[in-house]
XYZ file of C-alpha atoms in Angstrom:
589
model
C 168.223 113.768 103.722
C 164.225 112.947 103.885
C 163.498 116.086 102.060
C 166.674 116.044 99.219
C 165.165 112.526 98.204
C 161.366 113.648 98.359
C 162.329 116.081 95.852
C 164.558 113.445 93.943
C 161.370 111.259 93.720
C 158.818 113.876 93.353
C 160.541 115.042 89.620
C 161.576 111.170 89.028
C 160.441 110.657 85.750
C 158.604 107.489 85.116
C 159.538 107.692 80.873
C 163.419 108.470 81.195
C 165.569 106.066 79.784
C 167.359 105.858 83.038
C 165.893 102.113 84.657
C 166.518 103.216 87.730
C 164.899 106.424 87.920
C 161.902 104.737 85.794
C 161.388 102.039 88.295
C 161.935 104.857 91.577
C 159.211 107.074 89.727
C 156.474 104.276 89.115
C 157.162 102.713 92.907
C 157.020 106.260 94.181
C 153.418 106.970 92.410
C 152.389 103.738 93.856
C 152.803 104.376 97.337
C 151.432 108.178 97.191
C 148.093 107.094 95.011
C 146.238 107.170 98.619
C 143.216 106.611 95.740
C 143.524 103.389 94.762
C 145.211 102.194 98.263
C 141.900 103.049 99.922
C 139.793 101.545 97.453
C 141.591 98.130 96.753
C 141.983 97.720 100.987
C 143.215 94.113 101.331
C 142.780 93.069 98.060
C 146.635 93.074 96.873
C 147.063 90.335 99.558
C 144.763 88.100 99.202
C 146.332 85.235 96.474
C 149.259 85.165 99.068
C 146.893 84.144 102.012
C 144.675 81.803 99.712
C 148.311 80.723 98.930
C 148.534 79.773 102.695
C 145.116 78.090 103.475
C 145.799 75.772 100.456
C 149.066 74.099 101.609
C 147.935 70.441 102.928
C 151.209 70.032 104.792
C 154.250 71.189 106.088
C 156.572 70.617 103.184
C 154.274 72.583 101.140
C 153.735 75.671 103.862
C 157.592 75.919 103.836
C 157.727 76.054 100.311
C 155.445 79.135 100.496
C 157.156 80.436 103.173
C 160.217 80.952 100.987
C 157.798 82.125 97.871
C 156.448 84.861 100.203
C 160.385 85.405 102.048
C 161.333 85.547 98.416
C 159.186 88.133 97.666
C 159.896 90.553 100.745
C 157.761 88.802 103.799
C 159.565 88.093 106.554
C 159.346 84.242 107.724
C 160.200 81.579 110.022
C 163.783 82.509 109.691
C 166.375 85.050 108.098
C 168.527 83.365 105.018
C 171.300 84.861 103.910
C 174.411 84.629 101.516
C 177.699 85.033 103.415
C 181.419 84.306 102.693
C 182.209 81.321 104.487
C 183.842 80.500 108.292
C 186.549 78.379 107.132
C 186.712 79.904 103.547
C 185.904 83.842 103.164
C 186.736 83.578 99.436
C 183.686 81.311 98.798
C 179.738 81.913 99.530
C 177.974 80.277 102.173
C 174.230 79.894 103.072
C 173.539 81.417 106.922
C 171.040 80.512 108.350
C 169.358 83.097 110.953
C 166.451 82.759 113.372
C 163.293 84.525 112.691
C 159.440 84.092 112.878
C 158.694 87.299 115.270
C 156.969 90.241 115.288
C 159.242 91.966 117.187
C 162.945 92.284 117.187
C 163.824 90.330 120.148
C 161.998 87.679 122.736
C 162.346 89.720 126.037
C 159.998 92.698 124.338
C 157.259 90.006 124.561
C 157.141 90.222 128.384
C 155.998 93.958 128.312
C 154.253 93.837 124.823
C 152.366 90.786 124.555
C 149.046 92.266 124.798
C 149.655 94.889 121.960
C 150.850 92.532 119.677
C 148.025 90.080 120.300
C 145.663 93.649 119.916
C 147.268 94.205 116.457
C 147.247 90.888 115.500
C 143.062 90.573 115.924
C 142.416 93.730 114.226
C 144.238 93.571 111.149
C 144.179 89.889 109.929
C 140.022 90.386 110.790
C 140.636 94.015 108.596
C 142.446 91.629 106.183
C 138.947 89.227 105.589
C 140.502 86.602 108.277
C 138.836 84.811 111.065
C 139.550 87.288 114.185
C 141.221 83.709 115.660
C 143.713 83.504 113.460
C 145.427 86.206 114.858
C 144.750 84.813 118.293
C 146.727 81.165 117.466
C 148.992 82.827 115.212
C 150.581 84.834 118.410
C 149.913 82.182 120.684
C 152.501 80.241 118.188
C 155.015 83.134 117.801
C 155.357 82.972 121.927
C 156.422 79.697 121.529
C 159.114 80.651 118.830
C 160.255 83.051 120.806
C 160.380 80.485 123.825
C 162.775 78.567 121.698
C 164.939 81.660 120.338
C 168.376 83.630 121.498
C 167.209 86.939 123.117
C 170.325 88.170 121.410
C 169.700 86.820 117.863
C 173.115 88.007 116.613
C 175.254 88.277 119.910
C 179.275 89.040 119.476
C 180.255 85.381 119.528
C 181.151 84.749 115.550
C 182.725 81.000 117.178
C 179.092 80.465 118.419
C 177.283 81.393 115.392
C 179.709 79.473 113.186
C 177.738 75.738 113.071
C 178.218 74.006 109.475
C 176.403 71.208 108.635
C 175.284 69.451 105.761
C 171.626 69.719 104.933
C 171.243 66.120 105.906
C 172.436 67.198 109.464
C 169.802 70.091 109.830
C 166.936 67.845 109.146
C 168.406 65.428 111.623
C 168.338 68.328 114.312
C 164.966 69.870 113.333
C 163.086 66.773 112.614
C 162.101 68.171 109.280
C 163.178 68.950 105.845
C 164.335 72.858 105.004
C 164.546 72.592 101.395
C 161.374 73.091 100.522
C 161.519 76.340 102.142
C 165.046 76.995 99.980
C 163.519 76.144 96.647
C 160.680 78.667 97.405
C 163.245 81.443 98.078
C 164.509 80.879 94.648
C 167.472 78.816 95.396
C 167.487 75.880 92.832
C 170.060 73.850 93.971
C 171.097 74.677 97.913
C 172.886 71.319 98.344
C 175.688 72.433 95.955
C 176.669 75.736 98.373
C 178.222 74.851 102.051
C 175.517 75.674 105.082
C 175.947 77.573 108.382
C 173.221 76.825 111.132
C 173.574 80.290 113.131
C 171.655 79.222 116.375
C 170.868 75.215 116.271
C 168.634 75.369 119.312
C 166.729 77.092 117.197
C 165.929 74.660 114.975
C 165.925 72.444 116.980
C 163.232 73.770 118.969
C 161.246 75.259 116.225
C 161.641 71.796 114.210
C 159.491 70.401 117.175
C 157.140 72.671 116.610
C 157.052 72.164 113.094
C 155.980 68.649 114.120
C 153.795 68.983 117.137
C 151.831 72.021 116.647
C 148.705 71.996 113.729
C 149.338 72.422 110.293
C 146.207 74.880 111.119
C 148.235 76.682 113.622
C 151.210 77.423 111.543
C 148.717 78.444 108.601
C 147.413 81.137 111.271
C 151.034 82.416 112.189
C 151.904 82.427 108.593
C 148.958 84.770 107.086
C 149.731 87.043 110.101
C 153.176 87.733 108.795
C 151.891 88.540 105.293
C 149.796 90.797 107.176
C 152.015 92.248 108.986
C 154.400 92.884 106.384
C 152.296 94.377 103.975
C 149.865 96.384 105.836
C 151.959 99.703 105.357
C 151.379 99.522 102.004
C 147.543 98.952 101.886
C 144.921 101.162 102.754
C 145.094 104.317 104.968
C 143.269 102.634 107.743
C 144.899 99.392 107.793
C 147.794 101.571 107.866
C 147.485 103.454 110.771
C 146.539 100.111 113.133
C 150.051 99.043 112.163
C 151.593 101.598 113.054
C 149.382 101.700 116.489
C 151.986 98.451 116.884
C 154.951 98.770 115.566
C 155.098 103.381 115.933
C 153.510 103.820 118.841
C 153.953 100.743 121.135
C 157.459 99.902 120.121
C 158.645 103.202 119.343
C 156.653 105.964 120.867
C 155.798 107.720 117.717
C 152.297 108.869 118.549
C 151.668 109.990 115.244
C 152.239 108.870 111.954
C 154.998 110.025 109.690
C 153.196 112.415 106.819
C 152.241 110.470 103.332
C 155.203 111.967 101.745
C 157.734 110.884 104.075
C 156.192 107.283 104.321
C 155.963 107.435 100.427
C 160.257 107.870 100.585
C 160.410 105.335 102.987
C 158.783 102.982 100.777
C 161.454 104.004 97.880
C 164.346 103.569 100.228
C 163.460 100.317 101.555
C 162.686 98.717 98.346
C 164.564 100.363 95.253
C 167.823 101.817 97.717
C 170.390 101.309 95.761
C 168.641 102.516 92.692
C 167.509 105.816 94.345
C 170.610 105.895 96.030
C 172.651 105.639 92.989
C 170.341 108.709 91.262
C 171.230 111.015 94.951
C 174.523 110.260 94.756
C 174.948 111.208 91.008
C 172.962 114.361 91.516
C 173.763 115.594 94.747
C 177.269 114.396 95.811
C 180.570 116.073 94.991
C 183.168 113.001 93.616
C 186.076 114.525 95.635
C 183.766 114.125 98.997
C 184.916 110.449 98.623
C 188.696 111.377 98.308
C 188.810 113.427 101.067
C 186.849 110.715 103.242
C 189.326 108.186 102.354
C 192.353 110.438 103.099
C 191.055 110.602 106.341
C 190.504 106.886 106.841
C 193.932 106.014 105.838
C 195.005 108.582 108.097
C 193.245 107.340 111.136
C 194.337 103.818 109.715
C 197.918 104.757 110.425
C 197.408 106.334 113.925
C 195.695 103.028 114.591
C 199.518 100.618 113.274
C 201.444 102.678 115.378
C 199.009 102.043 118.574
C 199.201 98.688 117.852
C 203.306 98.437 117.275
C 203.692 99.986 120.247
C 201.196 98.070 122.722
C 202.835 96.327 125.489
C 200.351 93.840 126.284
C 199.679 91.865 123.178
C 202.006 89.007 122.064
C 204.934 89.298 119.493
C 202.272 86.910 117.031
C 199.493 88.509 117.824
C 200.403 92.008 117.741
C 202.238 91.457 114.193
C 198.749 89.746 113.061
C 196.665 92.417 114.244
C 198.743 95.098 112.000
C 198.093 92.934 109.117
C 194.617 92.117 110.010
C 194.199 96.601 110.240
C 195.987 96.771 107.124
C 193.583 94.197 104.984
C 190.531 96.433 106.035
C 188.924 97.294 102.870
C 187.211 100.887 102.903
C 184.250 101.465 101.173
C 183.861 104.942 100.964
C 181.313 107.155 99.767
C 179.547 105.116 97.279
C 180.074 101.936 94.960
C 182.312 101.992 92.571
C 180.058 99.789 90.112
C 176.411 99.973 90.701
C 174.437 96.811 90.672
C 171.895 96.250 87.617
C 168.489 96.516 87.909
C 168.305 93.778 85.163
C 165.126 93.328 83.479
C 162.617 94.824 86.474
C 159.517 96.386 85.612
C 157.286 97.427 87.963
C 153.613 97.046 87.508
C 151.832 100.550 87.172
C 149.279 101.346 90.088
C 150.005 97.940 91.661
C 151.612 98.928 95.131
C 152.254 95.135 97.051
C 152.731 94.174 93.437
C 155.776 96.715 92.472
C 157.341 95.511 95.849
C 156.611 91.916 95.297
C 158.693 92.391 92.027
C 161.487 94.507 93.661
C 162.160 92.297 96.185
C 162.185 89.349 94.214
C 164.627 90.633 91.763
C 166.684 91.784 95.133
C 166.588 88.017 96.177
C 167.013 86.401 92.763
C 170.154 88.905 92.049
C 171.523 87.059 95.663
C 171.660 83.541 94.319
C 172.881 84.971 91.124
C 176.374 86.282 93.315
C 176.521 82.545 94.712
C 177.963 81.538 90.843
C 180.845 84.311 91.582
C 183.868 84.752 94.111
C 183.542 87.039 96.980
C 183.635 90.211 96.171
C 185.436 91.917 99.514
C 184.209 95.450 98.038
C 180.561 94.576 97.820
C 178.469 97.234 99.174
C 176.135 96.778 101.981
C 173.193 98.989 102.776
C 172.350 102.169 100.312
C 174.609 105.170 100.396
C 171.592 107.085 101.020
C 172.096 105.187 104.829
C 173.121 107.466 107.603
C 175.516 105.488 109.010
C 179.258 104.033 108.830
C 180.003 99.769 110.153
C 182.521 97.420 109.793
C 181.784 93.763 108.297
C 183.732 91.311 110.149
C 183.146 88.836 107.520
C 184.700 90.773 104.460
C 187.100 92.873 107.273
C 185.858 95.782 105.131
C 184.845 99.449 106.925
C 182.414 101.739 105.566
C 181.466 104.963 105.142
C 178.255 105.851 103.813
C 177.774 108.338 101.484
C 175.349 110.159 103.685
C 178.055 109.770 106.575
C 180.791 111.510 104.740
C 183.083 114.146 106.383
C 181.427 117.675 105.583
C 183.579 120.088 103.586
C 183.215 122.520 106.343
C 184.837 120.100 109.052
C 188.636 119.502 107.197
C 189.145 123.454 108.165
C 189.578 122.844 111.682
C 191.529 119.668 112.449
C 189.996 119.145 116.000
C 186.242 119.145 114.615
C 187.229 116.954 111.670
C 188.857 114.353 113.868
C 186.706 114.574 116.817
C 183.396 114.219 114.758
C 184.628 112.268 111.881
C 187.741 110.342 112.923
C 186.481 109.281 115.748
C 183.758 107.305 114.301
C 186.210 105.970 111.475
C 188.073 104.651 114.420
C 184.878 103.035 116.446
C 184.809 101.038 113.424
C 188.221 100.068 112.392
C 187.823 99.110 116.748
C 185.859 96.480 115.893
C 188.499 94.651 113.727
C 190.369 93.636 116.868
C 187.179 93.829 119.344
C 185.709 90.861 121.432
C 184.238 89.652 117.938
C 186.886 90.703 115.152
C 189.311 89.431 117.125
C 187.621 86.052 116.154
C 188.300 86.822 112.396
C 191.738 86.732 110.727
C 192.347 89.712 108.105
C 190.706 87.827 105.439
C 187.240 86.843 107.276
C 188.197 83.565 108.767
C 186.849 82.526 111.982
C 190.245 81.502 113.389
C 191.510 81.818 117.151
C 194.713 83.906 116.628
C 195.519 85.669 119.738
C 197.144 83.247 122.874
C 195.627 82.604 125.918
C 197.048 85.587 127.825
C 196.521 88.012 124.728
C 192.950 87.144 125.126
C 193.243 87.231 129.115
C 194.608 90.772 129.110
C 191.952 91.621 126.721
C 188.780 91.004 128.492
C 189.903 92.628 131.170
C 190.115 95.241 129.670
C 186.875 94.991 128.088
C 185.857 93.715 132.000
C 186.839 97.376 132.820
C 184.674 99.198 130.680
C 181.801 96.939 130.990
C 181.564 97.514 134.526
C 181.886 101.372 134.260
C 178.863 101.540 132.269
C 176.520 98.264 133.567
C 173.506 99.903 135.187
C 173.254 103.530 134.030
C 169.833 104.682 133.105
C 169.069 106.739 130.413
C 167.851 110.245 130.522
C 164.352 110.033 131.400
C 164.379 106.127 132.129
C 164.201 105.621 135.771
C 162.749 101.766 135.217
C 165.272 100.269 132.854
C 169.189 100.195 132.674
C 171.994 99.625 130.773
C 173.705 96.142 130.355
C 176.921 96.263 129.997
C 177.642 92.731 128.730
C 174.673 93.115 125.929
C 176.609 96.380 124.768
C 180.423 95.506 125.419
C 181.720 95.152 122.215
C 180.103 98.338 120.758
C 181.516 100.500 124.070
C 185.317 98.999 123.474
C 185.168 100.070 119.958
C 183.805 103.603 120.964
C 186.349 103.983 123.197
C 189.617 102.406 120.497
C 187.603 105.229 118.440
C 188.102 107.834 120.201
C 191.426 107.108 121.335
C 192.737 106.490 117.964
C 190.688 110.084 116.814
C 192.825 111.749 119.747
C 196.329 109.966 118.446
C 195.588 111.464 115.084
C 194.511 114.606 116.498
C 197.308 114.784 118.158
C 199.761 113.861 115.716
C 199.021 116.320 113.554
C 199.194 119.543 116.010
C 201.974 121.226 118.137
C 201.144 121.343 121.593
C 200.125 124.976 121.248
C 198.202 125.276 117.928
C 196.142 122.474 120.521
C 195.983 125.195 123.138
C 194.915 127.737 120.609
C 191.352 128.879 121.515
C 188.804 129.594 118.499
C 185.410 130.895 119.385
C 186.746 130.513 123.020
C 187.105 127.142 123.186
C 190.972 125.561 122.864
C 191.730 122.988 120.032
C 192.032 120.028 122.730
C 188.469 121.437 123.940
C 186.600 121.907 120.319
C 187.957 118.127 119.728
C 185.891 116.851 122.423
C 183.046 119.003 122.173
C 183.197 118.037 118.362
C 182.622 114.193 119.681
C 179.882 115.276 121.771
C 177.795 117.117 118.998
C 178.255 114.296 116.839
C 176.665 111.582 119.132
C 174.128 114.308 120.114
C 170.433 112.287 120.218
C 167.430 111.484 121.813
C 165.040 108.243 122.043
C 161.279 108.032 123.130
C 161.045 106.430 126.289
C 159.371 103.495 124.762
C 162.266 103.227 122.363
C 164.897 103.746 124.655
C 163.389 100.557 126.367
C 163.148 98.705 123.312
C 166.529 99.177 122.675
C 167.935 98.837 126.106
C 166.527 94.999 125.829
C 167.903 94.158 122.412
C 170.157 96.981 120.493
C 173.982 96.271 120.802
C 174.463 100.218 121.120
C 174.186 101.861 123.989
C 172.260 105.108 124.817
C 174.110 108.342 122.773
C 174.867 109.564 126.380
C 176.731 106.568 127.332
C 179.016 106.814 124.451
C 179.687 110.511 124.287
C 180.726 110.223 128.273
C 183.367 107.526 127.616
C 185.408 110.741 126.906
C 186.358 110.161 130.490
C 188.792 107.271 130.029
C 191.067 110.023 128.328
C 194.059 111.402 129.804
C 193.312 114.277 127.146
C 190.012 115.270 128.020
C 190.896 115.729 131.759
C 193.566 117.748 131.124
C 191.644 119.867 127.978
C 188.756 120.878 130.577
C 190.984 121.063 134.284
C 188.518 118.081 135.406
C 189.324 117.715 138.921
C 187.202 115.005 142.025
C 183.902 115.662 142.472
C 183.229 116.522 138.833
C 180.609 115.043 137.029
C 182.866 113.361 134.648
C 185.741 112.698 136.746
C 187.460 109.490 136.674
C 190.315 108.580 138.647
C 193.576 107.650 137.061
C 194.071 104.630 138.167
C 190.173 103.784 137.054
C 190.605 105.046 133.145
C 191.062 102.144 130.815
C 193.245 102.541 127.404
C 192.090 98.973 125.032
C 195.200 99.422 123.281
């Protein structure tokens, strides 16, 4: 994928009449003019920190707080616009937690000192007082002090808070609109509000209060530092990614110019590179073959559900509707979204992505005049990946995720590596968080008590059977089970669903046909195994094991076990490695 859109960039040309591939060829010559990088240094960021030492108080530091979230700088918290709780047909502001460095509070405890490191070096490489990165960390410990370790968690009731605006400044002691108006939203009071995590506010409100105006200044510059210092110069550069490569991750090295170059593209103009990939590379009937598959799998999954035993007459007749609703977005959108009228400064890196992301943001509020659109698209098809929105109850399949040609030959590979992840995600319409959401969004409690009683323990089951392994090559962290329940249950509905469809669509013996030496049953699981195939860096695999909702690749590849099928497909037998007694293997549905 990295090297299909370096070439796609690399030949972008910067006169076409195409806007898209005009704006991905002048962004793209940006980022790889290592020239003019080196030689401007800090420069492109310095009106946004004079921006911050001029505020005189708090109302006006918010306000530039959403000028600089507005234009792609990460701030004191995430906003976003999201169909509402209690009415999924209309638009709703969410507010998120934010204000750290890195992705969740417990990292803090094991990289404090590299943070605080980074922090010194770069503001000072930025023309900032060495302290300021000193009291600007020293106040991002205390937002973290104040924050959910899990910012996101799988509790949609517990993230659901609306209040009026008036309500949030009672709780945080201090007035949020300022920061609104500087994110480009004119008028916030006329669109309902969702406080994700009050105790945020309410702790970072006291803060706001209690702690310097000079302090927050400090904190502040340091995330406009930290933000843009990837796309400065080539040693301002590399101290970053001493932080957030080689500390967090364990990427000793850099990624090459090019590749960072792409990366730029991607994370700023995705959909319009995407849309130029997909239009040049993909075949249309990739889509229709996808989706045939879905529906497919979408089917095995009704017929699981009509016939389960343990879920109420209500509930089980809801759940079929809710699978039913589940919009697919497959492939790629079916109407691109307009660049409008962006233009990109020539040779102006931080300036080009100041403009992209401000059109990115401004096209948001624009959406809030419209319905909800339950086909929206989410990340860029160029993504590697496939998720389900619980708020939309729409699945997706990325255009970079679609089922390879090759795969629909053999029925056991296609639904083993494909169908299987189709089904993790149409799991998570009835897992310990969909089942929260009705089929149009709605956070609504439809399942009785002992529907959700028979439930988690279920969920209970398969919790326990994977709490405390340790990675390969991690001897001093673990697994929690609780942190990565919901993801396991719908790994495991996945597969079993895959297996159904499998299953349904063999004889018994074209299953115990071997090709290559390995029987259909067999190539079905060992299709499921390639297809989670991965590694982490140690220092990754930590990172993730604190805060990442997934568990290790291992983890979910070995949750084969809880099939009947596989046992029988490979003669398992006690004492095996992935033997699991009968009586131990748990079916969800």
């Amino acid at each position: 994928m990295a090297r299909q859109l370096r070439e796609l960039v690399r030949d972008a040309d910067p006169a076409s009449s195409s806007p898209e591939e005009r704006a991905v060829a002048r962004l793209y010559a940006a980022a790889t003019d290592r020239e003019t990088r080196d030689r401007l240094g800090s420069d492109p960021l310095q009106d946004e920190l004079a921006a911050v030492t001029a505020t005189r108080s708090i109302d006006e530091l918010l306000r530039v707080l959403g000028e600089r979230r507005r234009e792609g700088v990460p701030g004191l918290c995430e906003v976003y616009l999201l169909p509402d709780a209690t009415d999924p047909t209309t638009w709703s502001i969410h507010l998120f937690q934010g204000g750290l460095t890195l992705p969740v509070p417990p990292l803090y405890a094991r990289l404090e000192g590299e943070v605080r490191s980074a922090a010194t070096v770069l503001v000072a490489a930025c023309g900032l007082p060495p302290d300021v990165g000193q009291r600007a960390i020293d106040l991002e410990l205390a937002i973290a002090q104040v924050s959910w370790d899990r910012p996101d968690g799988d509790d949609d009731e517990a993230l659901t808070n609306p209040m009026s605006w008036d309500d949030l400044r009672d709780l945080a002691g201090v007035d949020v609109l300022p920061l609104m108006r500087g994110l480009g939203c004119a008028d916030p009071e006329r669109l309902p509000l969702n406080v994700c995590q009050p105790k945020f506010w309410a702790g970072v409100g006291r803060l706001l209060r209690e702690r310097s105006l000079e302090d927050w200044q400090a904190w502040a510059q340091w995330r406009i530092v930290d933000a843009r210092a990837p796309l400065l110069s080539a040693a301002i550069g590399a101290r970053h990614h001493e932080l957030h490569g080689r500390a967090l991750s364990g990427q000793a090295e850099q990624a090459p110019p090019w590749r960072r170059a792409v990366e730029i593209v991607q994370q700023h103009l995705g959909m319009p590179l995407a849309r130029l990939w997909v239009e040049r590379t993909l075949d249309p009937s990739a889509r229709d073959r996808t989706l045939g598959l879905a529906e497919r799998v979408r089917s095995s999954y009704r017929l699981v559900l009509q016939g389960c035993s343990w879920l109420s007459d209500g509930a089980r007749e809801r759940a079929v509707a809710k699978v039913d609703a589940v919009v697919l977005n497959i492939g790629w959108p079916r109407e691109w979204p307009s660049l409008g009228d962006l233009d990109l400064p020539d040779g102006d890196l931080v300036g080009a992505v100041r403009a992209a992301a401000r059109r990115e943001q401004d096209r948001t509020w624009d959406k809030a005049t419209r319905p909800v659109d339950r086909e929206e698209w989410g990340p860029p098809p160029t993504t590697v990946n496939c998720f389900y929105n619980p708020m939309l109850n729409q699945l997706t399949v990325e255009g970079a995720s679609l089922a390879a040609p090759s795969a629909f030959a053999d029925p056991a590979v296609l639904l083993g590596r494909y169908g299987s992840i189709i089904g993790h995600e149409l799991g998570h319409a009835l897992d310990s968080r969909g089942s929260q959401r009705d089929e149009l969004g709605r956070v609504r409690d439809w399942w009785s008590a002992g529907d959700r009683a028979a439930f988690e323990e279920r969920v209970a089951r398969v919790v326990t059977d994977v709490d405390g392994r340790h990675p390969r090559g991690i001897e001093d962290a673990v697994v929690d089970g609780r942190l990565v329940g919901f993801e396991v249950v719908a790994e495991l509905v996945g597969y079993q669903i895959a297996w159904d469809t499998y299953a349904s669509m063999t004889t018994a013996d074209e299953r115990a046909t071997p090709v290559d030496g390995f029987t259909g049953a067999q190539r079905f699981f060992l299709a499921k195994a390639y297809g989670r195939r991965g590694i982490d860096r140690p220092e990754t695999a930590r990172a993730r094991l604190h805060g990442d909702v997934h568990p290790p690749f291992e983890v979910f590849a070995n949750l084969a076990r809880h099939l009947d099928a596989f046992h029988e497909a490979f003669a398992t037998r006690p004492g095996d490695g992935m033997w699991l007694d009968p009586e131990d293997r748990v079916r969800v549905y």
